[in-house]
Coordinates of C-alpha atoms in Angstrom, one line a residue:
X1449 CA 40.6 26.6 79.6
X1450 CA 38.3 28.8 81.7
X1451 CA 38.3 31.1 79.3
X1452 CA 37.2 29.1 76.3
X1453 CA 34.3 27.5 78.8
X1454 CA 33.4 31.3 79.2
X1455 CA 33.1 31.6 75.3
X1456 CA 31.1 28.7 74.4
X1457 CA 28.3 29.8 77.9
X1458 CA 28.3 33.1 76.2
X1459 CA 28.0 32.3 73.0
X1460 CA 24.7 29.5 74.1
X1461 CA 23.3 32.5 75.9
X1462 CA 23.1 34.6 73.2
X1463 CA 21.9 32.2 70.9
X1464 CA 19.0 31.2 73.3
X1465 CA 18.2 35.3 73.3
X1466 CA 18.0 35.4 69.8
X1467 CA 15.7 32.0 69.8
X1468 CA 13.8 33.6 72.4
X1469 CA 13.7 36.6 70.9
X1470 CA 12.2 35.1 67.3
X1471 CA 9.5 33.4 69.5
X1472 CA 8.5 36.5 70.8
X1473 CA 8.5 38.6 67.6
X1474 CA 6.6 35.5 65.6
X1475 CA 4.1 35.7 68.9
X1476 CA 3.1 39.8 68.5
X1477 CA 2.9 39.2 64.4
X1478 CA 0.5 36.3 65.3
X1479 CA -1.4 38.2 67.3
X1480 CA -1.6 41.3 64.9
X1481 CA 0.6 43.9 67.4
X1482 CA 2.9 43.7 64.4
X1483 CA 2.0 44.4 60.8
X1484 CA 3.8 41.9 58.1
X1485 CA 4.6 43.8 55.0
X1486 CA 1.8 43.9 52.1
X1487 CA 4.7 43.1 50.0
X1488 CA 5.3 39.3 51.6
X1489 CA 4.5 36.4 49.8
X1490 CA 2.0 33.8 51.1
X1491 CA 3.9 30.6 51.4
X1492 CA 1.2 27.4 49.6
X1493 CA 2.6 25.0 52.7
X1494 CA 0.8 25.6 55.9
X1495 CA 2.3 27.1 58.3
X1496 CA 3.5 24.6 61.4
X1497 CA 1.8 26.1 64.8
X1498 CA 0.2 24.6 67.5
X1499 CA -2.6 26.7 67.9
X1500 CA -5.5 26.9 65.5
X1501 CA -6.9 30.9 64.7
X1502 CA -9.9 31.5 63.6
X1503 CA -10.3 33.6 59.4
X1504 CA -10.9 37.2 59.7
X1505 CA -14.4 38.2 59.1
X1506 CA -14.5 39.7 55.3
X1507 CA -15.9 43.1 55.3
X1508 CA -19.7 43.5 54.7
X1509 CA -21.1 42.6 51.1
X1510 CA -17.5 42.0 50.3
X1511 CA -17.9 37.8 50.2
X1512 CA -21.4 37.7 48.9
X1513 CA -21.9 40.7 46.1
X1514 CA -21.7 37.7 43.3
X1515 CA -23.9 35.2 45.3
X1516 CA -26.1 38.4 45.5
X1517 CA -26.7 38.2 41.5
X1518 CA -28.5 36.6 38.9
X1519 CA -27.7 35.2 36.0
X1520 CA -29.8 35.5 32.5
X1521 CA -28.7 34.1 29.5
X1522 CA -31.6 34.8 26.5
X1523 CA -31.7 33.9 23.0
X1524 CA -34.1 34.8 20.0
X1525 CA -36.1 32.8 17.5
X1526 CA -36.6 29.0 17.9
X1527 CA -37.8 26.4 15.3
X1528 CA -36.3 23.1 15.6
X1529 CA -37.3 21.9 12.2
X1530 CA -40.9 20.5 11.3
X1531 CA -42.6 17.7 9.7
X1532 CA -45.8 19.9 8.4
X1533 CA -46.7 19.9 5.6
X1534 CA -43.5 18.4 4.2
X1535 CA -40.6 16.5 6.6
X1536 CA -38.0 18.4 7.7
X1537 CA -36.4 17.3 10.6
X1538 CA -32.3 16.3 11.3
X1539 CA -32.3 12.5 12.0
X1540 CA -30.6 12.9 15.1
X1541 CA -32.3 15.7 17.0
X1542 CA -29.2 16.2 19.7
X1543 CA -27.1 17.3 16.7
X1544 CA -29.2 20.3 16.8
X1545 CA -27.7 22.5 19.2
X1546 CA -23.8 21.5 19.0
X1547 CA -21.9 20.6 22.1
X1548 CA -20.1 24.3 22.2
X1549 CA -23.3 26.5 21.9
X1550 CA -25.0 23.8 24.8
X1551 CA -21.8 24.2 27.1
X1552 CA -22.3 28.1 26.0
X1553 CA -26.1 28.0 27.2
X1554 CA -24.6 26.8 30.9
X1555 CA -24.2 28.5 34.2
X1556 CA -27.6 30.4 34.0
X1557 CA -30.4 30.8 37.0
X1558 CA -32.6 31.4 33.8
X1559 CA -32.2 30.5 30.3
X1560 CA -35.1 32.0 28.2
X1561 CA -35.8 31.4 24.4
X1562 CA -38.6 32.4 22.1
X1563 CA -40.3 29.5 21.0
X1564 CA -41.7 29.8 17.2
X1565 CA -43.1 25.8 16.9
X1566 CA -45.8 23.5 18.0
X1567 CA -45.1 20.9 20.1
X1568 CA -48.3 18.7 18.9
X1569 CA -49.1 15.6 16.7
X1570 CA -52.4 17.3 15.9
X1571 CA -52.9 17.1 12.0
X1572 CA -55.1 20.2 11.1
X1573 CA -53.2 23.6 11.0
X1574 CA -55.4 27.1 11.3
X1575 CA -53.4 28.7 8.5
X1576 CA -53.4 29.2 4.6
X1577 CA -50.3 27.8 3.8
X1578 CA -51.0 28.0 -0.1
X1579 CA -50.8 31.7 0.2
X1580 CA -47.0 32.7 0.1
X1581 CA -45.0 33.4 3.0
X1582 CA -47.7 31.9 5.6
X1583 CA -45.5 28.9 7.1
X1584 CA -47.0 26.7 9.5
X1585 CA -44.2 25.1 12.0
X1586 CA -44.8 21.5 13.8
X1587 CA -41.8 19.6 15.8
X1588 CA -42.4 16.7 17.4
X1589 CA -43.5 16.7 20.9
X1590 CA -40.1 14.4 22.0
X1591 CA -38.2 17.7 21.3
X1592 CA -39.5 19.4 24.6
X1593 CA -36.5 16.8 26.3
X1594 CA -34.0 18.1 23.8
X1595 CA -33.9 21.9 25.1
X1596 CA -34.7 20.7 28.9
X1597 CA -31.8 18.7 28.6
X1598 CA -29.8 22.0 27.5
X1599 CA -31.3 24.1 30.5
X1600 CA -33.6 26.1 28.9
X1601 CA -36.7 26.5 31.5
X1602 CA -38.9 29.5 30.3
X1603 CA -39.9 29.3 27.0
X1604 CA -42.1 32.1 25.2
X1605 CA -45.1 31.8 23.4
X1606 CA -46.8 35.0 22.7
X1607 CA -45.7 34.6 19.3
X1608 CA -47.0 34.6 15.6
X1609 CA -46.3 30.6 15.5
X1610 CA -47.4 29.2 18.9
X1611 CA -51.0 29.0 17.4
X1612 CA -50.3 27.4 13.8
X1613 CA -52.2 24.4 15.3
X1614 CA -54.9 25.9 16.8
X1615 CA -56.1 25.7 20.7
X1616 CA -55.1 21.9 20.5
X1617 CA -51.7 22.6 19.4
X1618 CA -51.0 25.8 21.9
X1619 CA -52.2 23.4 24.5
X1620 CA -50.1 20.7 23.7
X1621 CA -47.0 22.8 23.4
X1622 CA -47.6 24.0 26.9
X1623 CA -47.8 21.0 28.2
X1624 CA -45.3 19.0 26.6
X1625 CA -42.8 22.2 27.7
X1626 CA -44.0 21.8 31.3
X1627 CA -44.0 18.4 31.5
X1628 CA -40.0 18.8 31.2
X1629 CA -39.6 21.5 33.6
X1630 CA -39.6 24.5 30.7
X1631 CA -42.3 27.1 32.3
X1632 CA -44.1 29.1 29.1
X1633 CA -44.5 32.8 28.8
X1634 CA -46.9 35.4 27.2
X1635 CA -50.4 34.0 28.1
X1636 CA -53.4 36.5 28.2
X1637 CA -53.0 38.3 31.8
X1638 CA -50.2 36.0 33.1
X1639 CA -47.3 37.0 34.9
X1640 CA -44.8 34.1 35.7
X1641 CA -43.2 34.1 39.2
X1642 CA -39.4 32.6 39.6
X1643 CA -37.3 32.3 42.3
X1644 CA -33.4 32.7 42.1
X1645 CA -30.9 33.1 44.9
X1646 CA -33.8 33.5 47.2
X1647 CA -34.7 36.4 45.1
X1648 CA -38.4 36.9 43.5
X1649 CA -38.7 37.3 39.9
X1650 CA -41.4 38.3 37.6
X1651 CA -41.7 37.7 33.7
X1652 CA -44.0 39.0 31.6
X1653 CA -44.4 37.8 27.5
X1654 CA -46.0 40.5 25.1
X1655 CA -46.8 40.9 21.5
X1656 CA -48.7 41.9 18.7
X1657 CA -51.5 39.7 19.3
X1658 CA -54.8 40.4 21.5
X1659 CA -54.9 36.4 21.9
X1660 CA -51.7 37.1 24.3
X1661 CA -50.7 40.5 26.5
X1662 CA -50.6 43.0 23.7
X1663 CA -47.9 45.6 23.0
X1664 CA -51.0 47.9 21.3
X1665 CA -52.3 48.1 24.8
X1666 CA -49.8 50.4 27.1
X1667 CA -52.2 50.7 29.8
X1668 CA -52.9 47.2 30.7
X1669 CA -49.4 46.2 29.8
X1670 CA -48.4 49.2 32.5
X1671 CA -50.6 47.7 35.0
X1672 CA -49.0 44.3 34.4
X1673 CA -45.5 46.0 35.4
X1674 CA -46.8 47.4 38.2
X1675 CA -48.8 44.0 39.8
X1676 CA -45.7 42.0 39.5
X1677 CA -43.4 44.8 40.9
X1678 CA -45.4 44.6 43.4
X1679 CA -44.1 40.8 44.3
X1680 CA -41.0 40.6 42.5
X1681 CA -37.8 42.2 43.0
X1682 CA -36.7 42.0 39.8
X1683 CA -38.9 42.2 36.2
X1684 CA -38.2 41.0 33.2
X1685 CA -40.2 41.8 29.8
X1686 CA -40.3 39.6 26.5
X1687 CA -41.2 41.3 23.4
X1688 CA -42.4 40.2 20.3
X1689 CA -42.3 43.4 18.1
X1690 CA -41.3 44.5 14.9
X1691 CA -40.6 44.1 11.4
X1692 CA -38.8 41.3 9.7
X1693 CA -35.3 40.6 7.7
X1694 CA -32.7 42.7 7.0
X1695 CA -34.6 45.5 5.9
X1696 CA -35.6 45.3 10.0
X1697 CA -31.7 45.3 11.3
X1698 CA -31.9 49.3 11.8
X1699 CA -34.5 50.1 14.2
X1700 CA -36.1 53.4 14.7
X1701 CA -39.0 55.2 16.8
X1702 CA -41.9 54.7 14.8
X1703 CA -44.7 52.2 14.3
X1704 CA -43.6 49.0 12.3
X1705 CA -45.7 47.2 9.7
X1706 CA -45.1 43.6 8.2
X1707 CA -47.2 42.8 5.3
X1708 CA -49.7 45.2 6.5
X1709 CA -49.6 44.0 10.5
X1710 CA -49.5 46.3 12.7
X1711 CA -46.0 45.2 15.0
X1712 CA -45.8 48.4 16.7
X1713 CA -43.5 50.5 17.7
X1714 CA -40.4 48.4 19.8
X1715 CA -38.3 51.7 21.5
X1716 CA -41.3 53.4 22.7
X1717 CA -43.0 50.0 24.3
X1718 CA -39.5 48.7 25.6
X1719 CA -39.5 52.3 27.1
X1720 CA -42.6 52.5 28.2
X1721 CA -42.0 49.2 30.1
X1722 CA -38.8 50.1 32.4
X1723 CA -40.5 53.3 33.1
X1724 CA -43.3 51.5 34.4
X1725 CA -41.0 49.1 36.7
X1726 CA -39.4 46.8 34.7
X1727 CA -35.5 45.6 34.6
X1728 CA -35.1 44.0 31.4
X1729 CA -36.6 43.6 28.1
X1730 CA -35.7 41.1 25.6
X1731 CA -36.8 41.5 22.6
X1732 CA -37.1 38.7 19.3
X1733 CA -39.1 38.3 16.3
X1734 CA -37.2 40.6 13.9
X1735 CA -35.1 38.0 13.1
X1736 CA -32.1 39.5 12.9
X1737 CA -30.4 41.1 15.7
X1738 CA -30.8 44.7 16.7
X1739 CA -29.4 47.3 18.8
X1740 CA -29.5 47.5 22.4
X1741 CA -29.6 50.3 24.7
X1742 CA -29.4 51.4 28.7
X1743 CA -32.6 53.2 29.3
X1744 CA -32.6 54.6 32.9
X1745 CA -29.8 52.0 34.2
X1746 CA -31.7 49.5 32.1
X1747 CA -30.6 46.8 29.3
X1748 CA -33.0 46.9 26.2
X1749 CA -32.1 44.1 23.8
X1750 CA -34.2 44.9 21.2
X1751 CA -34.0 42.2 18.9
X1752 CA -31.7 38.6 19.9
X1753 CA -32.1 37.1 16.2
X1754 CA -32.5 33.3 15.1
X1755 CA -31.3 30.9 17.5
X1756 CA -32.2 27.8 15.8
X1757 CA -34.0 27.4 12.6
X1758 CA -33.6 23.8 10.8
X1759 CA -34.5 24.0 7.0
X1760 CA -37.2 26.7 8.1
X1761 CA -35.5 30.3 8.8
X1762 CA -33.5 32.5 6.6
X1763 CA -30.0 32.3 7.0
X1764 CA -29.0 34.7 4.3
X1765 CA -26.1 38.0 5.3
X1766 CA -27.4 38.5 8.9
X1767 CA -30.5 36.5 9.2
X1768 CA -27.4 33.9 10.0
X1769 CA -26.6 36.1 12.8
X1770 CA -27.2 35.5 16.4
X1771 CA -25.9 35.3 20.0
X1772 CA -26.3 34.2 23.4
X1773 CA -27.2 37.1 25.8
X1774 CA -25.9 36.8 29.3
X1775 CA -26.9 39.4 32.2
X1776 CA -26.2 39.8 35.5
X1777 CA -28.5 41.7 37.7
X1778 CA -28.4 42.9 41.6
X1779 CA -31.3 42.0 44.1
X1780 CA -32.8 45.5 42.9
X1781 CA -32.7 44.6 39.3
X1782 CA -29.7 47.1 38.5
X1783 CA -27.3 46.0 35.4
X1784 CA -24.3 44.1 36.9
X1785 CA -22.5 43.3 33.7
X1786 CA -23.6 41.5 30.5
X1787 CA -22.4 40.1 27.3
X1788 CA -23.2 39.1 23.6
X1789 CA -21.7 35.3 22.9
X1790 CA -21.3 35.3 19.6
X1791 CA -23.8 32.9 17.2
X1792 CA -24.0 31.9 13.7
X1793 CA -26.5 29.8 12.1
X1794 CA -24.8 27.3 9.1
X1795 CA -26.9 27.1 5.9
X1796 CA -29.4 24.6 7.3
X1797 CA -30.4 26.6 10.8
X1798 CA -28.0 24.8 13.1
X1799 CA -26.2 27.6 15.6
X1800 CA -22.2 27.2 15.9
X1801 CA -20.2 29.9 17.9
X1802 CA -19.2 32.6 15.8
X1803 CA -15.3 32.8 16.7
X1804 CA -14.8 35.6 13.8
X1805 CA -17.5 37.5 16.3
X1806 CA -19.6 39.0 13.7
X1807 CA -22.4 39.8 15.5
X1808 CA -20.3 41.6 18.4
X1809 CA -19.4 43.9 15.1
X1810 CA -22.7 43.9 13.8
X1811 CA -24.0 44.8 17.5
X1812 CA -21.5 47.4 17.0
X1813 CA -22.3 49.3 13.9
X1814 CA -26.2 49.2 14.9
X1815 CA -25.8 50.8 18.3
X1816 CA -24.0 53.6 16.5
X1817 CA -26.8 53.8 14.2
X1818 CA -29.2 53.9 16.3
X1819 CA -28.2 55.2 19.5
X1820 CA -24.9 56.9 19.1
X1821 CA -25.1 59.0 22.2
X1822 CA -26.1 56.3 24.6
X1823 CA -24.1 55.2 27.1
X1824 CA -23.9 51.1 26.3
X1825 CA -20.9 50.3 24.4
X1826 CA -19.6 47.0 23.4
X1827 CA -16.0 45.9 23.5
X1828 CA -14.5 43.5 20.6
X1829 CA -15.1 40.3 23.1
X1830 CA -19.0 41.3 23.6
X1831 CA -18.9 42.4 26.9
X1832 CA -21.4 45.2 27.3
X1833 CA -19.9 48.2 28.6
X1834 CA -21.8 51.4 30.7
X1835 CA -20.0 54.2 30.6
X1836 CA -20.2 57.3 32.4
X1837 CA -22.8 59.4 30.6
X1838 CA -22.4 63.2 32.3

């Protein structure tokens, strides 16, 4: 009897070591004197302990290198119908930009488009419209709330079509877009000022035109770079520049002409631009898309396409071909990562996402075309690639 009353005290006092002995072990891999394996699973119930420790400290620039970004997302060439000289408008204007391209446009700090209407009810337009291909473009001023509504908030103007309506319409296109929270670009001399994730942004709008900062004139346009480096971390160009169709999709180094206008020369402004300062250029009025390149770290989209043309643009082989640009750049402007969401226009101008991703292979062929050694690539699901180019 002794003896078993020995076994069963011996047996409690080992099992109260090896309690003991847990608590002890659990205490030091609290406490980090022991290292759990890298291996061990994390268990999703929280683990039962009377004491509450604070989260380790992630390293530096570890937690906040994606708050530390922004977020562009550009498209090219707007017209959202027009009732001048004959009516052409959809009856429902929200049907105009589908519910998958406006969910596409989302989750920008700046959404950018190149605006190619009047916003006016003004009746006289400046133009000849007897002669042939001289169009004159008037939406109704309503249609300011339609791309608000889809986040758009800079809007450029420097264009061929902002002044079909003369001073009166321009005017009332600027103010019908800014009454809606849609800031416009491309005015004589302007430089636009943004703020995103606390960090300052400049954009600048040129073009053809010596009504709006000209792309003839490198020195002023270099001195425009320079003032809003100056105040802004990051700059970002829009240019309206080139030829037009698909004769236009391959783009070379040389001076442009489009029935007899002077539309200068697209790779040596772009160029010109980032070496003056500038992170970005986005280029439109081509359209049809075009290649893109990395200049000195920089993106150069050289031509976005049409966006949105109802009853009024070309939608013929690529003319139907567009995209959403997205890019992400660092405080200092640098190229985080971008991509090309794919676009294309049905017969009557209305954009639909392209899920055969023919402008991704379009994008593709062009680059090779026109820039085979650079270092931009572009994978089959549009992301923009940089690779190493020593």
């Amino acid at each position: 009897m002794a003896n078993s009353k020995l076994v069963q005290l011996l047996s409690l006092s080992f099992i109260s070591c090896c309690f003991f002995l847990g608590i002890g072990i659990g205490v030091f891999i609290r406490f980090g004197q022991l290292q759990p394996s890298d291996a061990a699973t994390t268990s999703t119930e929280p683990e039962p302990f009377p004491f509450a420790f604070p989260e380790p400290t992630p390293p530096p620039g570890k937690e906040q290198s994606f708050l530390d970004t922004i977020t562009i997302k550009a498209v090219g060439d707007i017209i959202p119908g027009t009732n001048f000289p004959n009516y052409r408008l959809l009856r429902l204007g929200n049907q105009l930009l589908p519910k998958s391209v406006r969910a596409s446009l989302q989750g920008s700090d700046i959404l950018f488009g190149n605006f190619e209407s009047s916003l006016t009810n003004y009746p006289y337009t400046t133009k000849d419209i007897s002669r042939g291909q001289v169009f004159a473009f008037r939406s109704p001023p309503a249609y300011a709330q339609l791309f608000a509504k889809a986040g758009f908030n800079v809007f450029n103007m420097a264009n061929n079509h902002a002044m079909d309506f003369g001073e009166v319409g321009f005017k009332d296109t600027m103010n019908n877009l800014e009454a809606v929270g849609i800031s416009t670009l491309g005015h004589k001399n302007q430089i636009l000022y943004l703020e995103a994730n606390n960090i300052p942004i400049a954009m600048i709008g040129f073009s053809p035109y010596d009504m709006y900062n000209s792309i003839h004139n490198l020195t002023a346009a270099q001195a425009l770079i320079t003032r809003a480096k100056n105040k802004a971390n990051i700059v970002v160009v829009s240019m309206h520049a080139g030829a037009e169709g698909t004769e236009a999709l391959l783009i070379k180094n040389q001076t442009e002409f489009f029935y007899g206008e002077n539309r200068g020369n697209s790779i040596k402004f772009a160029r010109t631009m980032i070496d003056a300062g500038a992170d970005l250029v986005l280029g439109h009025g081509p359209h049809v898309p075009r290649a893109m390149e990395i200049y000195k770290g920089k993106l150069i989209a050289y031509s976005l396409g049409n966006f949105l043309g109802y009853r009024t643009l070309s939608t013929n082989a690529q003319t139907g071909d567009s995209m959403i640009l997205e890019v992400k750049l660092s405080p200092a402007g640098d190229l985080v990562s971008s991509k090309i969401i794919p676009l294309r226009m049905d017969r009557q101008g209305i954009p639909h996402i392209d899920q055969r991703f023919q402008t991704v292979k379009l994008l593709r062929y062009l680059n090779n075309q026109a820039f085979p050694n650079n270092p931009l690539k572009i994978n089959k699901k549009g992301e923009i690639l940089v690779l190493n180019s020593k």
